[in-house]
Coordinates of N, CA and C in Angstrom, one line a residue:
X232 N 79.6 -9.7 -14.2 CA 79.0 -10.5 -15.2 C 77.5 -10.6 -14.9
X233 N 76.7 -10.4 -15.9 CA 75.2 -10.4 -15.7 C 74.7 -11.8 -15.8
X234 N 73.9 -12.2 -14.8 CA 73.3 -13.5 -14.8 C 71.9 -13.4 -15.3
X235 N 71.3 -14.4 -15.9 CA 70.0 -14.3 -16.4 C 69.3 -15.7 -16.1
X236 N 68.0 -15.6 -16.1 CA 67.2 -16.9 -15.9 C 66.3 -17.1 -17.0
X237 N 66.2 -18.3 -17.5 CA 65.3 -18.7 -18.5 C 64.0 -19.2 -17.9
X238 N 62.9 -18.7 -18.3 CA 61.6 -19.0 -17.7 C 60.8 -19.9 -18.6
X239 N 61.0 -19.9 -19.8 CA 60.2 -20.7 -20.8 C 61.1 -21.8 -21.3
X240 N 60.5 -22.5 -22.3 CA 61.3 -23.6 -23.0 C 62.6 -23.0 -23.5
X241 N 63.7 -23.8 -23.3 CA 65.0 -23.4 -23.7 C 65.8 -24.7 -24.0
X242 N 66.7 -24.7 -24.9 CA 67.5 -25.9 -25.3 C 69.0 -25.6 -25.2
X243 N 69.7 -26.6 -24.7 CA 71.1 -26.5 -24.7 C 71.6 -27.5 -25.8
X244 N 72.4 -27.0 -26.7 CA 72.8 -27.8 -27.8 C 74.1 -28.5 -27.5
X245 N 74.1 -29.8 -27.7 CA 75.3 -30.7 -27.4 C 76.2 -30.9 -28.6
X246 N 77.4 -31.3 -28.4 CA 78.4 -31.5 -29.4 C 77.9 -32.3 -30.6
X247 N 77.3 -33.4 -30.3 CA 76.9 -34.3 -31.4 C 76.0 -33.7 -32.5
X248 N 75.2 -32.7 -32.0 CA 74.3 -32.0 -33.0 C 75.1 -31.2 -34.0
X249 N 76.1 -30.4 -33.4 CA 76.9 -29.5 -34.3 C 77.7 -30.4 -35.3
X250 N 78.3 -31.5 -34.8 CA 79.2 -32.3 -35.6 C 78.4 -33.0 -36.7
X251 N 77.2 -33.6 -36.3 CA 76.4 -34.3 -37.2 C 75.8 -33.4 -38.3
X252 N 75.5 -32.2 -37.9 CA 74.9 -31.3 -38.9 C 75.9 -30.9 -40.0
X253 N 77.1 -30.8 -39.6 CA 78.2 -30.4 -40.6 C 78.8 -31.6 -41.3
X254 N 78.7 -32.8 -40.8 CA 79.4 -33.9 -41.4 C 78.3 -34.8 -42.1
X255 N 78.3 -34.6 -43.4 CA 77.3 -35.4 -44.2 C 77.4 -36.9 -44.1
X256 N 78.5 -37.4 -43.7 CA 78.7 -38.8 -43.5 C 78.1 -39.3 -42.2
X257 N 77.8 -38.4 -41.3 CA 77.3 -38.8 -40.0 C 75.9 -39.4 -40.1
X258 N 75.6 -40.5 -39.4 CA 74.3 -41.2 -39.5 C 73.2 -40.3 -39.1
X259 N 73.4 -39.3 -38.2 CA 72.4 -38.4 -37.8 C 72.4 -37.1 -38.5
X260 N 73.1 -37.0 -39.6 CA 73.2 -35.7 -40.3 C 71.9 -35.0 -40.6
X261 N 71.0 -35.7 -41.3 CA 69.7 -35.1 -41.7 C 68.9 -34.6 -40.5
X262 N 68.8 -35.4 -39.4 CA 68.1 -35.0 -38.2 C 68.7 -33.9 -37.5
X263 N 70.1 -33.9 -37.5 CA 70.8 -32.8 -36.8 C 70.5 -31.4 -37.6
X264 N 70.5 -31.5 -38.9 CA 70.3 -30.3 -39.7 C 68.9 -29.8 -39.4
X265 N 67.9 -30.7 -39.4 CA 66.5 -30.3 -39.1 C 66.4 -29.7 -37.7
X266 N 67.0 -30.3 -36.7 CA 67.0 -29.8 -35.3 C 67.6 -28.4 -35.2
X267 N 68.7 -28.2 -35.8 CA 69.4 -26.9 -35.8 C 68.5 -25.9 -36.5
X268 N 68.0 -26.2 -37.6 CA 67.1 -25.3 -38.3 C 65.9 -24.9 -37.5
X269 N 65.3 -25.8 -36.9 CA 64.1 -25.5 -36.0 C 64.6 -24.7 -34.8
X270 N 65.7 -25.0 -34.2 CA 66.2 -24.3 -33.1 C 66.5 -22.8 -33.5
X271 N 67.1 -22.6 -34.6 CA 67.3 -21.2 -35.1 C 66.1 -20.5 -35.4
X272 N 65.0 -21.2 -35.7 CA 63.7 -20.6 -35.9 C 62.9 -20.3 -34.6
X273 N 63.5 -20.7 -33.5 CA 62.9 -20.5 -32.2 C 61.9 -21.6 -31.8
X274 N 61.8 -22.7 -32.4 CA 60.9 -23.7 -32.1 C 61.1 -24.3 -30.6
X275 N 62.3 -24.2 -30.2 CA 62.7 -24.8 -28.9 C 63.0 -23.7 -27.9
X276 N 62.6 -22.5 -28.2 CA 62.8 -21.3 -27.3 C 64.3 -20.8 -27.5
X277 N 64.8 -20.2 -26.5 CA 66.2 -19.7 -26.5 C 67.1 -20.9 -26.6
X278 N 68.2 -20.7 -27.3 CA 69.2 -21.8 -27.5 C 70.6 -21.4 -26.9
X279 N 71.2 -22.4 -26.3 CA 72.5 -22.2 -25.7 C 73.4 -23.3 -26.0
X280 N 74.7 -23.1 -25.8 CA 75.8 -24.1 -25.8 C 76.8 -23.5 -24.8
X281 N 78.0 -24.1 -24.8 CA 79.0 -23.7 -23.8 C 80.4 -23.6 -24.5
X282 N 81.3 -23.0 -23.8 CA 82.7 -23.0 -24.2 C 83.3 -24.4 -24.2
X283 N 82.8 -25.3 -23.3 CA 83.3 -26.7 -23.3 C 82.7 -27.4 -24.6
X284 N 81.5 -27.1 -24.9 CA 80.9 -27.8 -26.1 C 81.6 -27.3 -27.4
X285 N 81.9 -26.0 -27.4 CA 82.7 -25.4 -28.6 C 84.0 -26.2 -28.7
X286 N 84.8 -26.3 -27.6 CA 86.0 -27.1 -27.6 C 85.8 -28.5 -28.1
X287 N 84.9 -29.2 -27.6 CA 84.6 -30.6 -27.9 C 84.2 -30.7 -29.4
X288 N 83.3 -29.8 -29.8 CA 82.8 -29.9 -31.2 C 83.8 -29.8 -32.3
X289 N 84.7 -28.8 -32.1 CA 85.7 -28.6 -33.1 C 86.8 -29.6 -33.1
X290 N 87.1 -30.1 -31.9 CA 88.1 -31.2 -31.7 C 87.6 -32.5 -32.2
X291 N 86.3 -32.9 -31.9 CA 85.7 -34.1 -32.4 C 85.6 -34.1 -33.9
X292 N 85.2 -32.9 -34.4 CA 85.0 -32.8 -35.9 C 86.3 -33.0 -36.6
X293 N 87.4 -32.4 -36.1 CA 88.7 -32.6 -36.7 C 89.2 -34.0 -36.6
X294 N 89.0 -34.6 -35.4 CA 89.4 -36.0 -35.2 C 88.7 -37.0 -36.1
X295 N 87.4 -36.8 -36.2 CA 86.6 -37.8 -37.0 C 86.7 -37.6 -38.5
X296 N 86.8 -36.4 -39.0 CA 86.8 -36.2 -40.4 C 88.2 -35.9 -41.0
X297 N 89.1 -35.6 -40.2 CA 90.5 -35.2 -40.6 C 90.5 -34.0 -41.6
X298 N 89.4 -33.3 -41.5 CA 89.2 -32.1 -42.4 C 89.1 -30.8 -41.6
X299 N 90.1 -30.0 -41.5 CA 90.1 -28.8 -40.7 C 88.9 -27.9 -41.1
X300 N 88.5 -27.9 -42.4 CA 87.5 -27.0 -42.8 C 86.1 -27.3 -42.1
X301 N 85.9 -28.5 -41.9 CA 84.6 -28.9 -41.2 C 84.7 -28.4 -39.7
X302 N 85.8 -28.5 -39.1 CA 86.0 -28.0 -37.7 C 85.9 -26.5 -37.7
X303 N 86.5 -25.8 -38.7 CA 86.4 -24.4 -38.8 C 85.0 -23.9 -39.0
X304 N 84.3 -24.6 -39.9 CA 82.9 -24.3 -40.1 C 82.0 -24.4 -38.9
X305 N 82.2 -25.4 -38.1 CA 81.5 -25.6 -36.9 C 81.8 -24.5 -35.9
X306 N 83.1 -24.2 -35.7 CA 83.5 -23.1 -34.8 C 83.0 -21.8 -35.2
X307 N 83.1 -21.5 -36.5 CA 82.5 -20.2 -37.0 C 81.0 -20.1 -36.9
X308 N 80.3 -21.2 -37.1 CA 78.9 -21.2 -36.9 C 78.5 -20.9 -35.5
X309 N 79.1 -21.5 -34.5 CA 78.8 -21.3 -33.1 C 79.2 -19.9 -32.7
X310 N 80.3 -19.4 -33.2 CA 80.8 -18.0 -32.8 C 80.0 -16.9 -33.4
X311 N 79.5 -17.2 -34.6 CA 78.8 -16.1 -35.4 C 77.3 -16.1 -35.2
X312 N 76.7 -17.1 -34.7 CA 75.3 -17.2 -34.6 C 74.8 -16.1 -33.6
X313 N 73.8 -15.3 -34.1 CA 73.2 -14.3 -33.2 C 72.1 -14.9 -32.3
X314 N 71.7 -16.1 -32.6 CA 70.6 -16.7 -31.8 C 71.1 -17.7 -30.7
X315 N 72.4 -18.0 -30.8 CA 72.9 -19.0 -30.0 C 73.8 -18.3 -28.9
X316 N 73.5 -18.5 -27.6 CA 74.3 -17.9 -26.6 C 75.3 -18.9 -26.1
X317 N 76.5 -18.5 -26.0 CA 77.6 -19.4 -25.5 C 77.8 -19.1 -24.0
X318 N 77.5 -20.1 -23.2 CA 77.7 -20.0 -21.7 C 79.1 -20.3 -21.4
X319 N 79.7 -19.7 -20.4 CA 81.1 -19.9 -20.0 C 81.1 -20.5 -18.5
X320 N 82.0 -21.4 -18.3 CA 82.1 -22.1 -17.1 C 82.9 -21.3 -16.1
X321 N 82.3 -21.0 -14.9 CA 83.0 -20.4 -13.8 C 83.4 -21.4 -12.8
X322 N 84.1 -21.0 -11.7 CA 84.5 -22.0 -10.7 C 83.4 -22.7 -10.0
X323 N 82.3 -22.0 -9.7 CA 81.2 -22.7 -9.1 C 80.6 -23.7 -10.0
X324 N 80.4 -23.4 -11.2 CA 79.8 -24.4 -12.2 C 80.8 -25.6 -12.3
X325 N 82.1 -25.3 -12.4 CA 83.1 -26.4 -12.5 C 83.0 -27.3 -11.3
X326 N 82.9 -26.8 -10.1 CA 82.8 -27.6 -8.9 C 81.5 -28.4 -8.9
X327 N 80.4 -27.8 -9.3 CA 79.1 -28.5 -9.4 C 79.2 -29.6 -10.5
X328 N 79.9 -29.4 -11.6 CA 80.0 -30.4 -12.6 C 80.8 -31.6 -12.1
X329 N 81.8 -31.3 -11.3 CA 82.6 -32.4 -10.7 C 81.8 -33.3 -9.8
X330 N 80.9 -32.6 -9.0 CA 80.0 -33.4 -8.2 C 79.0 -34.2 -9.0
X331 N 78.5 -33.7 -10.1 CA 77.6 -34.4 -11.0 C 78.4 -35.6 -11.7
X332 N 79.6 -35.3 -12.0 CA 80.4 -36.3 -12.7 C 80.6 -37.6 -11.8
X333 N 80.8 -37.3 -10.5 CA 81.0 -38.4 -9.5 C 79.6 -39.1 -9.3
X334 N 78.5 -38.3 -9.3 CA 77.2 -38.9 -9.1 C 76.8 -39.8 -10.3
X335 N 77.1 -39.3 -11.5 CA 76.5 -40.0 -12.7 C 77.6 -40.8 -13.5
X336 N 78.7 -41.1 -12.8 CA 79.8 -41.9 -13.5 C 79.3 -43.2 -14.1
X337 N 78.4 -43.9 -13.4 CA 78.0 -45.2 -13.9 C 77.1 -45.0 -15.1
X338 N 76.6 -43.9 -15.4 CA 75.8 -43.7 -16.6 C 76.7 -43.4 -17.9
X339 N 78.0 -43.2 -17.7 CA 78.9 -43.0 -18.8 C 79.0 -41.6 -19.2
X340 N 78.5 -40.6 -18.4 CA 78.6 -39.2 -18.8 C 80.1 -38.8 -18.7
X341 N 80.5 -38.0 -19.7 CA 81.8 -37.3 -19.7 C 81.8 -36.1 -18.7
X342 N 82.9 -35.6 -18.4 CA 83.0 -34.4 -17.6 C 82.3 -33.2 -18.4
X343 N 82.5 -33.2 -19.7 CA 81.9 -32.1 -20.5 C 80.3 -32.3 -20.4
X344 N 79.8 -33.5 -20.4 CA 78.4 -33.7 -20.2 C 77.9 -33.1 -18.9
X345 N 78.6 -33.4 -17.8 CA 78.2 -32.9 -16.5 C 78.3 -31.4 -16.4
X346 N 79.3 -30.8 -17.1 CA 79.4 -29.3 -17.2 C 78.1 -28.8 -17.9
X347 N 77.7 -29.5 -18.9 CA 76.4 -29.1 -19.6 C 75.2 -29.1 -18.7
X348 N 75.1 -30.2 -17.9 CA 74.0 -30.3 -16.9 C 74.1 -29.3 -15.9
X349 N 75.3 -29.0 -15.4 CA 75.4 -27.9 -14.3 C 75.0 -26.6 -14.9
X350 N 75.4 -26.3 -16.1 CA 75.0 -25.0 -16.7 C 73.5 -24.9 -17.0
X351 N 72.9 -26.1 -17.4 CA 71.5 -26.1 -17.6 C 70.7 -25.8 -16.3
X352 N 71.2 -26.4 -15.2 CA 70.6 -26.2 -13.9 C 70.8 -24.7 -13.5
X353 N 72.0 -24.2 -13.6 CA 72.3 -22.8 -13.2 C 71.4 -21.8 -13.9
X354 N 71.1 -22.0 -15.2 CA 70.4 -21.1 -16.0 C 68.9 -21.5 -16.3
X355 N 68.5 -22.6 -15.7 CA 67.1 -23.1 -15.8 C 66.8 -23.4 -17.3
X356 N 67.7 -24.1 -18.0 CA 67.5 -24.5 -19.3 C 66.8 -25.9 -19.3
X357 N 65.7 -25.9 -20.0 CA 64.8 -27.1 -19.8 C 65.1 -28.3 -20.5
X358 N 65.8 -28.3 -21.7 CA 66.0 -29.4 -22.5 C 67.4 -29.4 -23.0
X359 N 67.9 -30.6 -23.3 CA 69.2 -30.8 -24.0 C 68.9 -31.3 -25.4
X360 N 69.5 -30.7 -26.4 CA 69.4 -31.2 -27.8 C 70.6 -32.1 -28.0
X361 N 70.4 -33.4 -28.1 CA 71.4 -34.4 -28.2 C 70.9 -35.7 -28.7
X362 N 71.8 -36.5 -29.3 CA 71.5 -37.9 -29.6 C 72.0 -38.8 -28.6
X363 N 72.7 -38.3 -27.6 CA 73.4 -39.2 -26.6 C 72.3 -39.7 -25.6
X364 N 72.1 -41.0 -25.5 CA 71.1 -41.6 -24.7 C 71.4 -41.5 -23.2
X365 N 72.7 -41.3 -22.8 CA 73.0 -41.3 -21.4 C 72.5 -40.2 -20.6
X366 N 71.8 -39.2 -21.3 CA 71.2 -38.1 -20.6 C 69.8 -38.5 -20.1
X367 N 69.2 -39.6 -20.7 CA 67.9 -40.1 -20.3 C 67.8 -40.2 -18.8
X368 N 66.7 -39.7 -18.2 CA 66.5 -39.8 -16.8 C 67.2 -38.7 -16.0
X369 N 68.0 -37.9 -16.7 CA 68.6 -36.8 -16.0 C 68.0 -35.5 -16.4
X370 N 67.8 -35.3 -17.7 CA 67.2 -34.1 -18.2 C 66.5 -34.4 -19.5
X371 N 65.4 -33.7 -19.8 CA 64.6 -34.0 -21.1 C 65.5 -33.8 -22.3
X372 N 65.4 -34.7 -23.3 CA 66.2 -34.6 -24.5 C 65.3 -34.2 -25.7
X373 N 65.9 -33.4 -26.6 CA 65.3 -33.1 -27.9 C 66.2 -33.9 -28.9
X374 N 65.6 -34.8 -29.6 CA 66.5 -35.7 -30.5 C 65.7 -36.1 -31.7

């Protein structure tokens, strides 16, 4: 498996961005659409997400909307985007995420959140695109 390092601005896209962009009823819909559009245009550098975010995004979309088409649309968007790189969690990243989960438990981070942080550290990804405030003080947010 080839490893790479990001040296310039880069963004990791969180679940809430994908879900809000596709769900017109979401309070953050317009902003999420704008953020994704700018991300695809390269405004935030290279863009990334993960297999864990894919899982969470399609699951949350289905649970919130009860509409499989919305979940399928999100999944297909993530899988088919040529500009979005999906990072996969290996054993080392999983272990680091568990350490971060224990460290940041009081901030309300989920294990998936700490997986995202571990991947960002591993690949030197500078910002997280998210509406979730619990990332404040841990990593710079684009919101």
